[in-house]
Short mmCIF file of C-alpha atoms and ligand atoms in Angstrom, two decimals:
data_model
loop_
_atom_site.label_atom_id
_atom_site.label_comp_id
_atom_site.label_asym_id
_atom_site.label_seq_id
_atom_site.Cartn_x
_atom_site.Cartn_y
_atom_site.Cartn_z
CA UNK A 34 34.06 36.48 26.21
CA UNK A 35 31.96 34.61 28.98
CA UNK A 36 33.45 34.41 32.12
CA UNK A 37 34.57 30.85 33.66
CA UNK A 38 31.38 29.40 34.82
CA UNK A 39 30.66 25.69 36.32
CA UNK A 40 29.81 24.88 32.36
CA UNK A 41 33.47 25.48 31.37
CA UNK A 42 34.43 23.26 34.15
CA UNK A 43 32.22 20.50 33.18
CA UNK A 44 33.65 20.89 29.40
CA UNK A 45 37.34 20.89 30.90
CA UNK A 46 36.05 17.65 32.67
CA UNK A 47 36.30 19.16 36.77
CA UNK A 48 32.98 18.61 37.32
CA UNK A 49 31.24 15.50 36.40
CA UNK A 50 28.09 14.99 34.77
CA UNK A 51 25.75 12.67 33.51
CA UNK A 52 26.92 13.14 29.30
CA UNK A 53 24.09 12.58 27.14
CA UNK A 54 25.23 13.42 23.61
CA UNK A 55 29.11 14.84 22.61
CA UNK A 56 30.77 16.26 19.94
CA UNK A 57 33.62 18.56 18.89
CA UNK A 58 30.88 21.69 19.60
CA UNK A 59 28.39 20.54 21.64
CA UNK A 60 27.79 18.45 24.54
CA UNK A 61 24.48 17.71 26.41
CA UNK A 62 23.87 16.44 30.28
CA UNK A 63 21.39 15.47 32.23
CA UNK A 64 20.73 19.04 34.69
CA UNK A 65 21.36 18.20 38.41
CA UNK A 66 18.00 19.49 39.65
CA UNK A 67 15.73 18.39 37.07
CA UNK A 68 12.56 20.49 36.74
CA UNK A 69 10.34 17.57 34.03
CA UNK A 70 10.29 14.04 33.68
CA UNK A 71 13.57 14.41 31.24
CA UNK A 72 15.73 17.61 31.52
CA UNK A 73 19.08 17.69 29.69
CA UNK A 74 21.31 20.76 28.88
CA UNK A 75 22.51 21.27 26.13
CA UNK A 76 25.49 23.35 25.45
CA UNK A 77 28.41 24.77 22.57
CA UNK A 78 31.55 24.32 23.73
CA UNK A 79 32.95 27.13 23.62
CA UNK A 80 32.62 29.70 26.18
CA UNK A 81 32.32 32.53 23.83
CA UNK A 82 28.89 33.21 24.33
CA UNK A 83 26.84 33.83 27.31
CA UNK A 84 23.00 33.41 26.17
CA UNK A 85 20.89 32.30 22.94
CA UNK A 86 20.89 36.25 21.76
CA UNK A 87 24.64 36.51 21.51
CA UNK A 88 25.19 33.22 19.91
CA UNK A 89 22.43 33.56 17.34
CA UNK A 90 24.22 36.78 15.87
CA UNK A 91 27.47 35.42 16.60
CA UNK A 92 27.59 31.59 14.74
CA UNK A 93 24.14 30.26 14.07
CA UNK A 94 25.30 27.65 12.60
CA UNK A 95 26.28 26.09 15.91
CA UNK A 96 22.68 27.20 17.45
CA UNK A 97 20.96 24.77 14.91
CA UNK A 98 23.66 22.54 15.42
CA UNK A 99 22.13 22.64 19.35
CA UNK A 100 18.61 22.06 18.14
CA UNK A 101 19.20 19.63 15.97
CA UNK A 102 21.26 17.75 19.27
CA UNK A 103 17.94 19.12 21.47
CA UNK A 104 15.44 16.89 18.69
CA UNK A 105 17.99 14.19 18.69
CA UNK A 106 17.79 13.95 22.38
CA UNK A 107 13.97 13.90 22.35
CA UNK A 108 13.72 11.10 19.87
CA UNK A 109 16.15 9.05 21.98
CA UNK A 110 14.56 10.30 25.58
CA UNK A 111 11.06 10.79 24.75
CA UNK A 112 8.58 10.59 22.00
CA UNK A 113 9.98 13.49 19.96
CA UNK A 114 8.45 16.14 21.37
CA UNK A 115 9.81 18.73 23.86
CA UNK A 116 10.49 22.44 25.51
CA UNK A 117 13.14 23.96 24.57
CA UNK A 118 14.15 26.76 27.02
CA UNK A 119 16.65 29.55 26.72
CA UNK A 120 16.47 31.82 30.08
CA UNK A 121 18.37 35.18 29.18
CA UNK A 122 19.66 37.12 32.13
CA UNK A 123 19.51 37.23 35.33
CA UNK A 124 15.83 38.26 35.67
CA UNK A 125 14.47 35.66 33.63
CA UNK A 126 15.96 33.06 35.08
CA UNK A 127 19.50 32.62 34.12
CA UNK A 128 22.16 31.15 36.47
CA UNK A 129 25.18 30.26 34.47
CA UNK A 130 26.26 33.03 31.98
CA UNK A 131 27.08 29.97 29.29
CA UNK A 132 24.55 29.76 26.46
CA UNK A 133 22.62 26.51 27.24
CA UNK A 134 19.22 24.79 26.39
CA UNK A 135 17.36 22.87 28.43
CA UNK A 136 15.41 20.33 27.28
CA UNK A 137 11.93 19.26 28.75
CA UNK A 138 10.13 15.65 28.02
CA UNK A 139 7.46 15.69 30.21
CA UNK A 140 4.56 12.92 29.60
CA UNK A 141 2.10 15.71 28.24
CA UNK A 142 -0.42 13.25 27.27
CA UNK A 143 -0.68 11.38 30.53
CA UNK A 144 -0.94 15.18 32.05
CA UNK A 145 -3.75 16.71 29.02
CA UNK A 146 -5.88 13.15 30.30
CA UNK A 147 -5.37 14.31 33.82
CA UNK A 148 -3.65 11.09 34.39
P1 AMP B 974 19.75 28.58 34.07
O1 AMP B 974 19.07 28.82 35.39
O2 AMP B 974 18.88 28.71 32.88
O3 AMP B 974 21.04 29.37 33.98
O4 AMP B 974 20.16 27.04 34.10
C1 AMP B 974 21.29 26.54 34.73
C2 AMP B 974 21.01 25.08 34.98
O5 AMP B 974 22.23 24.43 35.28
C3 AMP B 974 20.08 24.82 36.18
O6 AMP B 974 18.91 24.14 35.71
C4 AMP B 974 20.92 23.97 37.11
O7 AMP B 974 20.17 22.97 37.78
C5 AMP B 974 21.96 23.38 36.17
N1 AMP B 974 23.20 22.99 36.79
C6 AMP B 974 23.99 23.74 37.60
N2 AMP B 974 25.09 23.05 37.98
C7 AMP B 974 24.98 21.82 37.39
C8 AMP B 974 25.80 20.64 37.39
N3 AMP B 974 26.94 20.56 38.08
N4 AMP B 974 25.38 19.58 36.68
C9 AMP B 974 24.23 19.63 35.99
N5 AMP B 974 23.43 20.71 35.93
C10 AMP B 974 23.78 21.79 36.64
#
């Protein structure tokens, strides 16, 4: 079991956030220091799991439930496409100890014309 991190909070409704998408399992915000033109999290709600390696052999069910909310997200904030990033421990990058994706829309043709 995860310890309580600022995610569980923001499920319990402490902490508000900018909700993007909800539903029974999963919810998705927009992240508070956004790192691309678009950058939502997306997240279970349950705080069973802390990262994508634990959830995948624990229910991944709910994992493609979160990347089928990620696409969803990109066809409603973007053109469809998008980065999907998991960062697992501390090392690479991870912050919150909540299994979460983020998801990055960035205007990659604009950027691939140098524009
Ligand atoms: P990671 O570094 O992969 O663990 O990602 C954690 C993410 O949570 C970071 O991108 C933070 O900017 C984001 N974050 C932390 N607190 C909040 C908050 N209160 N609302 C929205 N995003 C947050």
């Amino acid at each position: 079991m995860a310890q309580e991190t600022i995610f569980a909070k923001i499920i319990a409704g402490e902490i508000p956030v900018e909700k993007v998408y909800e539903s029974d399992s999963v919810l998705a915000f927009r992240d508070i220091a956004p790192q691309a033109k678009v950058h939502l999290l997306v997240i279970p709600k349950t705080t069973a799991y802390e990262n994508v390696t634990e959830l995948a052999a624990g229910d991944p069910a709910l994992l493609a439930d979160m990347v089928a909310v990620a696409k969803q997200l990109a066809d409603e904030h973007g053109e469809g496409e998008y980065r999907l990033v998991f960062n697992n421990g501390a090392s690479a990058g991870q912050t919150v100890f909540h299994v979460h994706a983020h998801v990055l829309i960035d205007d990659l043709k604009e950027q691939s014309l140098g524009g």
